[in-house]
Amino acid sequence: MKGIYDKAFENIVRLRIMSILMANEQYDFNSFKELLEVTDGNLASHLRNLENQGYIQVEKIFLGRKPQTNYQATKTGRKAFEAHLEFLENLIKSNKS
Amino acid sequence: MKNPEKELAEIKAMMERSTRFLSLSGLSGVLAGIYAFLGAGIAWYWVYYPSSEFALETEEVNPSDLQTKLLVIAFLVLVLAIGSAYLLSQYKSQKKSQQFWSPASKRFLLALFIPVIAGGFFSFALIHQSAYQLLAPATLTFYGLGLISASHFTLGEIRNLGIGQLVLGIFAAYFPDFGLICWALGFGLLHVIYGSMMYYRYDR
């Protein structure tokens, strides 16, 4: 079967984070927190996990005096997500036939 | 992973919710339409009544007190419409427990208000140049462009609403006699139609 099932996206929070970063050029920590309704610690650990795999990259900036942490999907991350999507789509197709 | 369909649905939902401002209230569209109708009715009464019953004759709208009164009415309609949209959308986002201020809503506002504010300044220039017959076409056209650009970041219906405003605006530019009627159709009728459509589809 085409496509690769990626263990990194087995967790629903990580799947959601990656979906958001596929649709947005970048997304910041607090907006993630509000949209996903998870705790700081939980979110941070999933983000770190994706970062360690090289799927997302972090950028810290200052808006005036407030720090903001922005996340972007890397090329590797996008490819992995697309392969994961392909796997899911093929799985649905083969389940139907 | 037990259910790939569910997983795909989850991905799609996240992409939608993170890029689109989905709390836009349909009811506020209906209200905006009603304010516009009232405003247009009052303007028609001041400008044309009783000289023409159908508002088809272009008369010079010169007297400066009339101009001030019309500006006040236009401003009032604008403030009421934006105010209702803000309050009702905030209420809707609370009810659906969605975030009101999000990257998506900011992008939506920026996309809408860059053309709209440009249109505002353009309209003041038209008043300054005494080109009153182009006010209705200009406001309709700029608003239509704003809606079309904002439609990428909110409910899809907004796009057709924008195209409607744009068509009316350009038509009115060529036929200034129909300016006020087009304005009432665009800001009034189209808002009511699309607002109620969105209300039935998403708000209940």
PDB file of C-alpha atoms in Angstrom:
ATOM      1  CA  MET A   1       0.000   0.000   0.000  1.00  0.00           C
ATOM      2  CA  LYS A   2       1.209   3.502  -0.845  1.00  0.00           C
ATOM      3  CA  GLY A   3       1.864   6.072   1.826  1.00  0.00           C
ATOM      4  CA  ILE A   4       3.497   5.614   5.190  1.00  0.00           C
ATOM      5  CA  TYR A   5       1.733   5.416   8.502  1.00  0.00           C
ATOM      6  CA  ASP A   6       3.684   7.741  10.791  1.00  0.00           C
ATOM      7  CA  LYS A   7       3.793   6.929  14.490  1.00  0.00           C
ATOM      8  CA  ALA A   8       4.431  10.592  15.243  1.00  0.00           C
ATOM      9  CA  PHE A   9       0.838  11.334  14.259  1.00  0.00           C
ATOM     10  CA  GLU A  10      -0.651   8.485  16.237  1.00  0.00           C
ATOM     11  CA  ASN A  11      -1.323  10.900  19.048  1.00  0.00           C
ATOM     12  CA  ILE A  12      -4.362  13.078  18.373  1.00  0.00           C
ATOM     13  CA  VAL A  13      -2.772  16.281  19.702  1.00  0.00           C
ATOM     14  CA  ARG A  14       0.247  15.891  17.443  1.00  0.00           C
ATOM     15  CA  LEU A  15      -2.024  15.091  14.500  1.00  0.00           C
ATOM     16  CA  ARG A  16      -3.992  18.277  15.176  1.00  0.00           C
ATOM     17  CA  ILE A  17      -0.858  20.401  15.579  1.00  0.00           C
ATOM     18  CA  MET A  18       0.491  19.162  12.271  1.00  0.00           C
ATOM     19  CA  SER A  19      -2.878  19.716  10.517  1.00  0.00           C
ATOM     20  CA  ILE A  20      -2.902  23.317  11.708  1.00  0.00           C
ATOM     21  CA  LEU A  21       0.677  23.884  10.553  1.00  0.00           C
ATOM     22  CA  MET A  22      -0.119  22.434   7.134  1.00  0.00           C
ATOM     23  CA  ALA A  23      -2.887  25.004   6.682  1.00  0.00           C
ATOM     24  CA  ASN A  24      -1.072  27.962   8.250  1.00  0.00           C
ATOM     25  CA  GLU A  25       2.321  29.415   7.430  1.00  0.00           C
ATOM     26  CA  GLN A  26       2.970  29.698  11.139  1.00  0.00           C
ATOM     27  CA  TYR A  27       1.046  29.414  14.394  1.00  0.00           C
ATOM     28  CA  ASP A  28       1.905  30.568  17.897  1.00  0.00           C
ATOM     29  CA  PHE A  29       1.877  28.698  21.187  1.00  0.00           C
ATOM     30  CA  ASN A  30      -1.063  30.534  22.778  1.00  0.00           C
ATOM     31  CA  SER A  31      -3.258  30.171  19.707  1.00  0.00           C
ATOM     32  CA  PHE A  32      -2.505  26.437  19.713  1.00  0.00           C
ATOM     33  CA  LYS A  33      -3.455  26.268  23.344  1.00  0.00           C
ATOM     34  CA  GLU A  34      -6.788  28.004  22.777  1.00  0.00           C
ATOM     35  CA  LEU A  35      -7.743  26.033  19.690  1.00  0.00           C
ATOM     36  CA  LEU A  36      -6.698  22.639  21.014  1.00  0.00           C
ATOM     37  CA  GLU A  37      -7.813  23.176  24.618  1.00  0.00           C
ATOM     38  CA  VAL A  38      -4.847  21.412  26.178  1.00  0.00           C
ATOM     39  CA  THR A  39      -2.633  22.337  29.108  1.00  0.00           C
ATOM     40  CA  ASP A  40       0.662  24.196  28.683  1.00  0.00           C
ATOM     41  CA  GLY A  41       2.733  21.176  29.718  1.00  0.00           C
ATOM     42  CA  ASN A  42       0.907  18.737  27.483  1.00  0.00           C
ATOM     43  CA  LEU A  43       1.140  21.032  24.463  1.00  0.00           C
ATOM     44  CA  ALA A  44       4.803  21.827  25.086  1.00  0.00           C
ATOM     45  CA  SER A  45       5.769  18.163  25.287  1.00  0.00           C
ATOM     46  CA  HIS A  46       4.006  17.319  22.014  1.00  0.00           C
ATOM     47  CA  LEU A  47       5.564  20.322  20.290  1.00  0.00           C
ATOM     48  CA  ARG A  48       8.993  19.284  21.551  1.00  0.00           C
ATOM     49  CA  ASN A  49       8.412  15.761  20.299  1.00  0.00           C
ATOM     50  CA  LEU A  50       7.611  17.027  16.789  1.00  0.00           C
ATOM     51  CA  GLU A  51      10.554  19.412  16.930  1.00  0.00           C
ATOM     52  CA  ASN A  52      12.935  16.605  17.911  1.00  0.00           C
ATOM     53  CA  GLN A  53      11.799  14.599  14.905  1.00  0.00           C
ATOM     54  CA  GLY A  54      12.584  17.589  12.706  1.00  0.00           C
ATOM     55  CA  TYR A  55       8.951  18.014  11.660  1.00  0.00           C
ATOM     56  CA  ILE A  56       8.505  21.557  12.983  1.00  0.00           C
ATOM     57  CA  GLN A  57      10.788  24.446  13.761  1.00  0.00           C
ATOM     58  CA  VAL A  58      10.523  27.002  16.518  1.00  0.00           C
ATOM     59  CA  GLU A  59      11.098  30.726  16.407  1.00  0.00           C
ATOM     60  CA  LYS A  60      10.959  33.013  19.416  1.00  0.00           C
ATOM     61  CA  ILE A  61      10.190  36.660  18.807  1.00  0.00           C
ATOM     62  CA  PHE A  62       9.290  39.676  20.903  1.00  0.00           C
ATOM     63  CA  LEU A  63       6.104  41.613  20.249  1.00  0.00           C
ATOM     64  CA  GLY A  64       6.997  44.773  22.118  1.00  0.00           C
ATOM     65  CA  ARG A  65       7.961  43.282  25.481  1.00  0.00           C
ATOM     66  CA  LYS A  66       5.893  40.130  25.170  1.00  0.00           C
ATOM     67  CA  PRO A  67       7.650  36.984  24.010  1.00  0.00           C
ATOM     68  CA  GLN A  68       5.878  34.888  21.407  1.00  0.00           C
ATOM     69  CA  THR A  69       6.798  31.394  20.283  1.00  0.00           C
ATOM     70  CA  ASN A  70       5.976  30.637  16.670  1.00  0.00           C
ATOM     71  CA  TYR A  71       5.986  27.241  15.022  1.00  0.00           C
ATOM     72  CA  GLN A  72       6.395  26.287  11.376  1.00  0.00           C
ATOM     73  CA  ALA A  73       6.247  22.955   9.588  1.00  0.00           C
ATOM     74  CA  THR A  74       9.559  21.928   8.034  1.00  0.00           C
ATOM     75  CA  LYS A  75       9.904  20.347   4.614  1.00  0.00           C
ATOM     76  CA  THR A  76      10.492  16.970   6.275  1.00  0.00           C
ATOM     77  CA  GLY A  77       7.384  17.465   8.384  1.00  0.00           C
ATOM     78  CA  ARG A  78       5.232  18.337   5.391  1.00  0.00           C
ATOM     79  CA  LYS A  79       6.451  15.295   3.477  1.00  0.00           C
ATOM     80  CA  ALA A  80       5.811  13.005   6.438  1.00  0.00           C
ATOM     81  CA  PHE A  81       2.316  14.417   6.894  1.00  0.00           C
ATOM     82  CA  GLU A  82       1.507  14.023   3.216  1.00  0.00           C
ATOM     83  CA  ALA A  83       2.695  10.419   3.277  1.00  0.00           C
ATOM     84  CA  HIS A  84       0.553   9.831   6.367  1.00  0.00           C
ATOM     85  CA  LEU A  85      -2.469  11.337   4.623  1.00  0.00           C
ATOM     86  CA  GLU A  86      -1.872   9.190   1.575  1.00  0.00           C
ATOM     87  CA  PHE A  87      -1.735   6.123   3.754  1.00  0.00           C
ATOM     88  CA  LEU A  88      -5.055   6.992   5.390  1.00  0.00           C
ATOM     89  CA  GLU A  89      -6.712   7.648   2.034  1.00  0.00           C
ATOM     90  CA  ASN A  90      -5.467   4.363   0.595  1.00  0.00           C
ATOM     91  CA  LEU A  91      -6.562   2.517   3.679  1.00  0.00           C
ATOM     92  CA  ILE A  92     -10.088   3.906   3.287  1.00  0.00           C
ATOM     93  CA  LYS A  93     -10.096   2.926  -0.399  1.00  0.00           C
ATOM     94  CA  SER A  94      -8.952  -0.616   0.298  1.00  0.00           C
ATOM     95  CA  ASN A  95     -11.457  -0.954   3.134  1.00  0.00           C
ATOM     96  CA  LYS A  96     -14.243  -0.076   0.728  1.00  0.00           C
ATOM     97  CA  SER A  97     -13.283  -2.501  -2.008  1.00  0.00           C
TER      98      SER A  97
ATOM     99  CA  MET B   1      -5.361   3.873  14.732  1.00  0.00           C
ATOM    100  CA  LYS B   2      -8.812   2.392  14.472  1.00  0.00           C
ATOM    101  CA  ASN B   3     -10.702   4.696  12.202  1.00  0.00           C
ATOM    102  CA  PRO B   4      -8.995   6.397   9.239  1.00  0.00           C
ATOM    103  CA  GLU B   5     -12.213   8.237   8.254  1.00  0.00           C
ATOM    104  CA  LYS B   6     -12.386   9.808  11.667  1.00  0.00           C
ATOM    105  CA  GLU B   7      -8.739  10.754  11.523  1.00  0.00           C
ATOM    106  CA  LEU B   8      -9.188  12.450   8.133  1.00  0.00           C
ATOM    107  CA  ALA B   9     -12.263  14.296   9.402  1.00  0.00           C
ATOM    108  CA  GLU B  10     -10.215  15.470  12.367  1.00  0.00           C
ATOM    109  CA  ILE B  11      -7.465  16.797  10.069  1.00  0.00           C
ATOM    110  CA  LYS B  12      -9.985  18.639   7.904  1.00  0.00           C
ATOM    111  CA  ALA B  13     -11.766  20.155  10.900  1.00  0.00           C
ATOM    112  CA  MET B  14      -8.478  21.437  12.352  1.00  0.00           C
ATOM    113  CA  MET B  15      -7.424  22.968   9.036  1.00  0.00           C
ATOM    114  CA  GLU B  16     -10.800  24.706   8.748  1.00  0.00           C
ATOM    115  CA  ARG B  17     -10.963  25.962  12.294  1.00  0.00           C
ATOM    116  CA  SER B  18      -7.415  27.271  12.250  1.00  0.00           C
ATOM    117  CA  THR B  19      -7.783  29.222   8.999  1.00  0.00           C
ATOM    118  CA  ARG B  20     -11.405  30.345   8.956  1.00  0.00           C
ATOM    119  CA  PHE B  21     -13.343  32.638  11.241  1.00  0.00           C
ATOM    120  CA  LEU B  22     -16.468  30.538  11.631  1.00  0.00           C
ATOM    121  CA  SER B  23     -18.261  32.570  14.294  1.00  0.00           C
ATOM    122  CA  LEU B  24     -19.511  35.215  11.891  1.00  0.00           C
ATOM    123  CA  SER B  25     -23.154  35.694  12.822  1.00  0.00           C
ATOM    124  CA  GLY B  26     -25.785  35.405  10.103  1.00  0.00           C
ATOM    125  CA  LEU B  27     -28.283  37.301  12.207  1.00  0.00           C
ATOM    126  CA  SER B  28     -26.001  40.336  12.235  1.00  0.00           C
ATOM    127  CA  GLY B  29     -26.128  40.313   8.418  1.00  0.00           C
ATOM    128  CA  VAL B  30     -29.918  40.494   8.551  1.00  0.00           C
ATOM    129  CA  LEU B  31     -29.744  43.370  11.042  1.00  0.00           C
ATOM    130  CA  ALA B  32     -27.182  45.225   8.899  1.00  0.00           C
ATOM    131  CA  GLY B  33     -29.579  44.886   5.979  1.00  0.00           C
ATOM    132  CA  ILE B  34     -32.443  46.326   7.999  1.00  0.00           C
ATOM    133  CA  TYR B  35     -30.349  49.301   9.176  1.00  0.00           C
ATOM    134  CA  ALA B  36     -29.318  49.931   5.571  1.00  0.00           C
ATOM    135  CA  PHE B  37     -32.935  49.850   4.401  1.00  0.00           C
ATOM    136  CA  LEU B  38     -33.957  52.343   7.083  1.00  0.00           C
ATOM    137  CA  GLY B  39     -30.995  54.583   6.271  1.00  0.00           C
ATOM    138  CA  ALA B  40     -31.674  54.461   2.553  1.00  0.00           C
ATOM    139  CA  GLY B  41     -35.358  55.212   3.177  1.00  0.00           C
ATOM    140  CA  ILE B  42     -34.525  58.267   5.250  1.00  0.00           C
ATOM    141  CA  ALA B  43     -31.992  59.444   2.663  1.00  0.00           C
ATOM    142  CA  TRP B  44     -34.519  58.976  -0.111  1.00  0.00           C
ATOM    143  CA  TYR B  45     -37.072  60.998   1.840  1.00  0.00           C
ATOM    144  CA  TRP B  46     -34.649  63.867   2.409  1.00  0.00           C
ATOM    145  CA  VAL B  47     -33.135  63.956  -1.054  1.00  0.00           C
ATOM    146  CA  TYR B  48     -35.952  63.142  -3.418  1.00  0.00           C
ATOM    147  CA  TYR B  49     -39.274  63.467  -1.662  1.00  0.00           C
ATOM    148  CA  PRO B  50     -41.639  64.926  -2.776  1.00  0.00           C
ATOM    149  CA  SER B  51     -40.154  65.917  -6.118  1.00  0.00           C
ATOM    150  CA  SER B  52     -40.004  62.366  -7.427  1.00  0.00           C
ATOM    151  CA  GLU B  53     -41.760  59.323  -6.138  1.00  0.00           C
ATOM    152  CA  PHE B  54     -39.357  56.848  -7.664  1.00  0.00           C
ATOM    153  CA  ALA B  55     -36.067  58.472  -6.883  1.00  0.00           C
ATOM    154  CA  LEU B  56     -35.063  58.313 -10.500  1.00  0.00           C
ATOM    155  CA  GLU B  57     -34.101  61.908 -11.059  1.00  0.00           C
ATOM    156  CA  THR B  58     -30.628  62.985 -10.195  1.00  0.00           C
ATOM    157  CA  GLU B  59     -30.746  66.235  -8.371  1.00  0.00           C
ATOM    158  CA  GLU B  60     -27.822  68.121  -7.099  1.00  0.00           C
ATOM    159  CA  VAL B  61     -27.428  67.311  -3.448  1.00  0.00           C
ATOM    160  CA  ASN B  62     -25.848  70.583  -2.645  1.00  0.00           C
ATOM    161  CA  PRO B  63     -27.143  72.209   0.503  1.00  0.00           C
ATOM    162  CA  SER B  64     -24.485  71.569   3.079  1.00  0.00           C
ATOM    163  CA  ASP B  65     -26.912  70.883   5.928  1.00  0.00           C
ATOM    164  CA  LEU B  66     -28.453  68.077   3.890  1.00  0.00           C
ATOM    165  CA  GLN B  67     -24.972  66.727   3.209  1.00  0.00           C
ATOM    166  CA  THR B  68     -24.185  66.736   6.919  1.00  0.00           C
ATOM    167  CA  LYS B  69     -27.454  65.005   7.736  1.00  0.00           C
ATOM    168  CA  LEU B  70     -26.788  62.316   5.123  1.00  0.00           C
ATOM    169  CA  LEU B  71     -23.274  61.772   6.456  1.00  0.00           C
ATOM    170  CA  VAL B  72     -24.616  61.382   9.995  1.00  0.00           C
ATOM    171  CA  ILE B  73     -27.170  58.809   8.839  1.00  0.00           C
ATOM    172  CA  ALA B  74     -24.538  56.890   6.862  1.00  0.00           C
ATOM    173  CA  PHE B  75     -22.206  56.908   9.842  1.00  0.00           C
ATOM    174  CA  LEU B  76     -25.001  55.747  12.155  1.00  0.00           C
ATOM    175  CA  VAL B  77     -25.864  52.831   9.843  1.00  0.00           C
ATOM    176  CA  LEU B  78     -22.189  51.861   9.713  1.00  0.00           C
ATOM    177  CA  VAL B  79     -21.698  51.963  13.487  1.00  0.00           C
ATOM    178  CA  LEU B  80     -24.909  50.005  14.162  1.00  0.00           C
ATOM    179  CA  ALA B  81     -24.019  47.361  11.575  1.00  0.00           C
ATOM    180  CA  ILE B  82     -20.442  46.865  12.794  1.00  0.00           C
ATOM    181  CA  GLY B  83     -21.588  46.960  16.429  1.00  0.00           C
ATOM    182  CA  SER B  84     -24.223  44.251  15.907  1.00  0.00           C
ATOM    183  CA  ALA B  85     -21.804  42.113  13.899  1.00  0.00           C
ATOM    184  CA  TYR B  86     -19.207  42.370  16.666  1.00  0.00           C
ATOM    185  CA  LEU B  87     -21.586  41.608  19.550  1.00  0.00           C
ATOM    186  CA  LEU B  88     -23.525  38.816  17.844  1.00  0.00           C
ATOM    187  CA  SER B  89     -20.385  37.126  16.514  1.00  0.00           C
ATOM    188  CA  GLN B  90     -18.836  37.241  19.948  1.00  0.00           C
ATOM    189  CA  TYR B  91     -22.007  35.703  21.359  1.00  0.00           C
ATOM    190  CA  LYS B  92     -21.957  32.995  18.702  1.00  0.00           C
ATOM    191  CA  SER B  93     -18.311  32.140  19.379  1.00  0.00           C
ATOM    192  CA  GLN B  94     -19.079  31.862  23.094  1.00  0.00           C
ATOM    193  CA  LYS B  95     -22.055  29.622  22.438  1.00  0.00           C
ATOM    194  CA  LYS B  96     -19.994  27.331  20.201  1.00  0.00           C
ATOM    195  CA  SER B  97     -17.042  27.658  22.598  1.00  0.00           C
ATOM    196  CA  GLN B  98     -14.769  28.811  19.819  1.00  0.00           C
ATOM    197  CA  GLN B  99     -12.122  31.455  20.187  1.00  0.00           C
ATOM    198  CA  PHE B 100     -13.208  34.923  19.035  1.00  0.00           C
ATOM    199  CA  TRP B 101      -9.744  36.455  18.725  1.00  0.00           C
ATOM    200  CA  SER B 102      -7.657  33.994  16.793  1.00  0.00           C
ATOM    201  CA  PRO B 103      -5.139  34.178  13.962  1.00  0.00           C
ATOM    202  CA  ALA B 104      -8.074  33.328  11.656  1.00  0.00           C
ATOM    203  CA  SER B 105     -10.344  36.153  12.845  1.00  0.00           C
ATOM    204  CA  LYS B 106      -7.499  38.658  12.604  1.00  0.00           C
ATOM    205  CA  ARG B 107      -6.766  37.619   9.044  1.00  0.00           C
ATOM    206  CA  PHE B 108     -10.476  37.874   8.254  1.00  0.00           C
ATOM    207  CA  LEU B 109     -10.706  41.411   9.629  1.00  0.00           C
ATOM    208  CA  LEU B 110      -7.569  42.541   7.824  1.00  0.00           C
ATOM    209  CA  ALA B 111      -8.772  41.109   4.515  1.00  0.00           C
ATOM    210  CA  LEU B 112     -12.157  42.819   4.910  1.00  0.00           C
ATOM    211  CA  PHE B 113     -11.103  46.173   6.257  1.00  0.00           C
ATOM    212  CA  ILE B 114      -8.161  47.057   4.011  1.00  0.00           C
ATOM    213  CA  PRO B 115     -10.484  47.525   0.992  1.00  0.00           C
ATOM    214  CA  VAL B 116     -13.288  48.921   3.160  1.00  0.00           C
ATOM    215  CA  ILE B 117     -11.128  51.589   4.816  1.00  0.00           C
ATOM    216  CA  ALA B 118      -9.575  52.474   1.466  1.00  0.00           C
ATOM    217  CA  GLY B 119     -13.142  52.823   0.194  1.00  0.00           C
ATOM    218  CA  GLY B 120     -13.962  55.122   3.086  1.00  0.00           C
ATOM    219  CA  PHE B 121     -11.113  57.490   2.265  1.00  0.00           C
ATOM    220  CA  PHE B 122     -11.995  57.279  -1.423  1.00  0.00           C
ATOM    221  CA  SER B 123     -15.584  58.249  -0.601  1.00  0.00           C
ATOM    222  CA  PHE B 124     -14.449  61.284   1.387  1.00  0.00           C
ATOM    223  CA  ALA B 125     -12.430  62.315  -1.653  1.00  0.00           C
ATOM    224  CA  LEU B 126     -15.569  61.986  -3.770  1.00  0.00           C
ATOM    225  CA  ILE B 127     -17.460  64.252  -1.380  1.00  0.00           C
ATOM    226  CA  HIS B 128     -14.553  66.672  -1.477  1.00  0.00           C
ATOM    227  CA  GLN B 129     -14.739  66.699  -5.288  1.00  0.00           C
ATOM    228  CA  SER B 130     -18.564  67.018  -5.172  1.00  0.00           C
ATOM    229  CA  ALA B 131     -18.874  63.761  -7.142  1.00  0.00           C
ATOM    230  CA  TYR B 132     -21.879  62.691  -5.065  1.00  0.00           C
ATOM    231  CA  GLN B 133     -23.374  60.478  -7.763  1.00  0.00           C
ATOM    232  CA  LEU B 134     -20.364  58.161  -7.417  1.00  0.00           C
ATOM    233  CA  LEU B 135     -20.717  57.638  -3.662  1.00  0.00           C
ATOM    234  CA  ALA B 136     -23.129  54.706  -3.840  1.00  0.00           C
ATOM    235  CA  PRO B 137     -21.146  52.908  -6.594  1.00  0.00           C
ATOM    236  CA  ALA B 138     -17.845  53.460  -4.769  1.00  0.00           C
ATOM    237  CA  THR B 139     -19.050  52.191  -1.372  1.00  0.00           C
ATOM    238  CA  LEU B 140     -20.682  49.143  -3.008  1.00  0.00           C
ATOM    239  CA  THR B 141     -17.598  48.320  -5.092  1.00  0.00           C
ATOM    240  CA  PHE B 142     -15.057  48.634  -2.288  1.00  0.00           C
ATOM    241  CA  TYR B 143     -17.276  46.687   0.117  1.00  0.00           C
ATOM    242  CA  GLY B 144     -17.738  43.968  -2.494  1.00  0.00           C
ATOM    243  CA  LEU B 145     -13.970  43.692  -2.968  1.00  0.00           C
ATOM    244  CA  GLY B 146     -13.490  43.523   0.802  1.00  0.00           C
ATOM    245  CA  LEU B 147     -16.024  40.703   1.126  1.00  0.00           C
ATOM    246  CA  ILE B 148     -14.443  38.718  -1.687  1.00  0.00           C
ATOM    247  CA  SER B 149     -10.986  38.998  -0.132  1.00  0.00           C
ATOM    248  CA  ALA B 150     -12.366  38.146   3.331  1.00  0.00           C
ATOM    249  CA  SER B 151     -14.270  35.138   2.009  1.00  0.00           C
ATOM    250  CA  HIS B 152     -11.070  33.063   2.068  1.00  0.00           C
ATOM    251  CA  PHE B 153     -11.031  33.345   5.842  1.00  0.00           C
ATOM    252  CA  THR B 154     -14.666  32.777   6.789  1.00  0.00           C
ATOM    253  CA  LEU B 155     -17.902  31.112   5.673  1.00  0.00           C
ATOM    254  CA  GLY B 156     -17.973  30.615   1.901  1.00  0.00           C
ATOM    255  CA  GLU B 157     -21.282  32.415   1.283  1.00  0.00           C
ATOM    256  CA  ILE B 158     -19.531  35.727   1.815  1.00  0.00           C
ATOM    257  CA  ARG B 159     -17.922  35.399  -1.607  1.00  0.00           C
ATOM    258  CA  ASN B 160     -21.235  35.472  -3.481  1.00  0.00           C
ATOM    259  CA  LEU B 161     -22.456  38.329  -1.329  1.00  0.00           C
ATOM    260  CA  GLY B 162     -19.316  40.242  -2.347  1.00  0.00           C
ATOM    261  CA  ILE B 163     -19.805  39.510  -6.040  1.00  0.00           C
ATOM    262  CA  GLY B 164     -23.387  40.788  -5.747  1.00  0.00           C
ATOM    263  CA  GLN B 165     -22.234  44.062  -4.186  1.00  0.00           C
ATOM    264  CA  LEU B 166     -19.551  44.439  -6.836  1.00  0.00           C
ATOM    265  CA  VAL B 167     -22.004  43.960  -9.729  1.00  0.00           C
ATOM    266  CA  LEU B 168     -24.472  46.447  -8.231  1.00  0.00           C
ATOM    267  CA  GLY B 169     -21.651  48.938  -7.615  1.00  0.00           C
ATOM    268  CA  ILE B 170     -20.367  48.834 -11.172  1.00  0.00           C
ATOM    269  CA  PHE B 171     -23.897  48.995 -12.568  1.00  0.00           C
ATOM    270  CA  ALA B 172     -24.619  52.051 -10.411  1.00  0.00           C
ATOM    271  CA  ALA B 173     -21.440  53.738 -11.622  1.00  0.00           C
ATOM    272  CA  TYR B 174     -22.775  53.636 -15.178  1.00  0.00           C
ATOM    273  CA  PHE B 175     -26.352  54.473 -14.204  1.00  0.00           C
ATOM    274  CA  PRO B 176     -26.056  56.964 -11.360  1.00  0.00           C
ATOM    275  CA  ASP B 177     -29.812  57.539 -11.393  1.00  0.00           C
ATOM    276  CA  PHE B 178     -30.153  54.124  -9.791  1.00  0.00           C
ATOM    277  CA  GLY B 179     -27.438  54.809  -7.211  1.00  0.00           C
ATOM    278  CA  LEU B 180     -29.613  54.914  -4.116  1.00  0.00           C
ATOM    279  CA  ILE B 181     -31.742  51.988  -5.281  1.00  0.00           C
ATOM    280  CA  CYS B 182     -28.635  49.887  -5.935  1.00  0.00           C
ATOM    281  CA  TRP B 183     -27.243  50.900  -2.575  1.00  0.00           C
ATOM    282  CA  ALA B 184     -30.466  49.793  -0.846  1.00  0.00           C
ATOM    283  CA  LEU B 185     -30.490  46.518  -2.815  1.00  0.00           C
ATOM    284  CA  GLY B 186     -26.829  45.794  -2.026  1.00  0.00           C
ATOM    285  CA  PHE B 187     -26.468  46.849   1.571  1.00  0.00           C
ATOM    286  CA  GLY B 188     -30.110  46.122   2.391  1.00  0.00           C
ATOM    287  CA  LEU B 189     -31.619  43.253   0.429  1.00  0.00           C
ATOM    288  CA  LEU B 190     -28.453  41.200  -0.222  1.00  0.00           C
ATOM    289  CA  HIS B 191     -27.475  41.407   3.453  1.00  0.00           C
ATOM    290  CA  VAL B 192     -30.903  40.188   4.523  1.00  0.00           C
ATOM    291  CA  ILE B 193     -30.876  37.316   1.995  1.00  0.00           C
ATOM    292  CA  TYR B 194     -27.368  36.101   2.723  1.00  0.00           C
ATOM    293  CA  GLY B 195     -27.646  36.787   6.451  1.00  0.00           C
ATOM    294  CA  SER B 196     -30.760  34.640   6.783  1.00  0.00           C
ATOM    295  CA  MET B 197     -29.193  31.929   4.614  1.00  0.00           C
ATOM    296  CA  MET B 198     -26.164  31.827   6.915  1.00  0.00           C
ATOM    297  CA  TYR B 199     -28.380  31.940   9.966  1.00  0.00           C
ATOM    298  CA  TYR B 200     -30.362  28.885   8.896  1.00  0.00           C
ATOM    299  CA  ARG B 201     -27.254  27.007   7.813  1.00  0.00           C
ATOM    300  CA  TYR B 202     -24.842  27.686  10.657  1.00  0.00           C
ATOM    301  CA  ASP B 203     -26.326  29.583  13.573  1.00  0.00           C
ATOM    302  CA  ARG B 204     -29.025  27.280  14.845  1.00  0.00           C
TER     303      ARG B 204
END
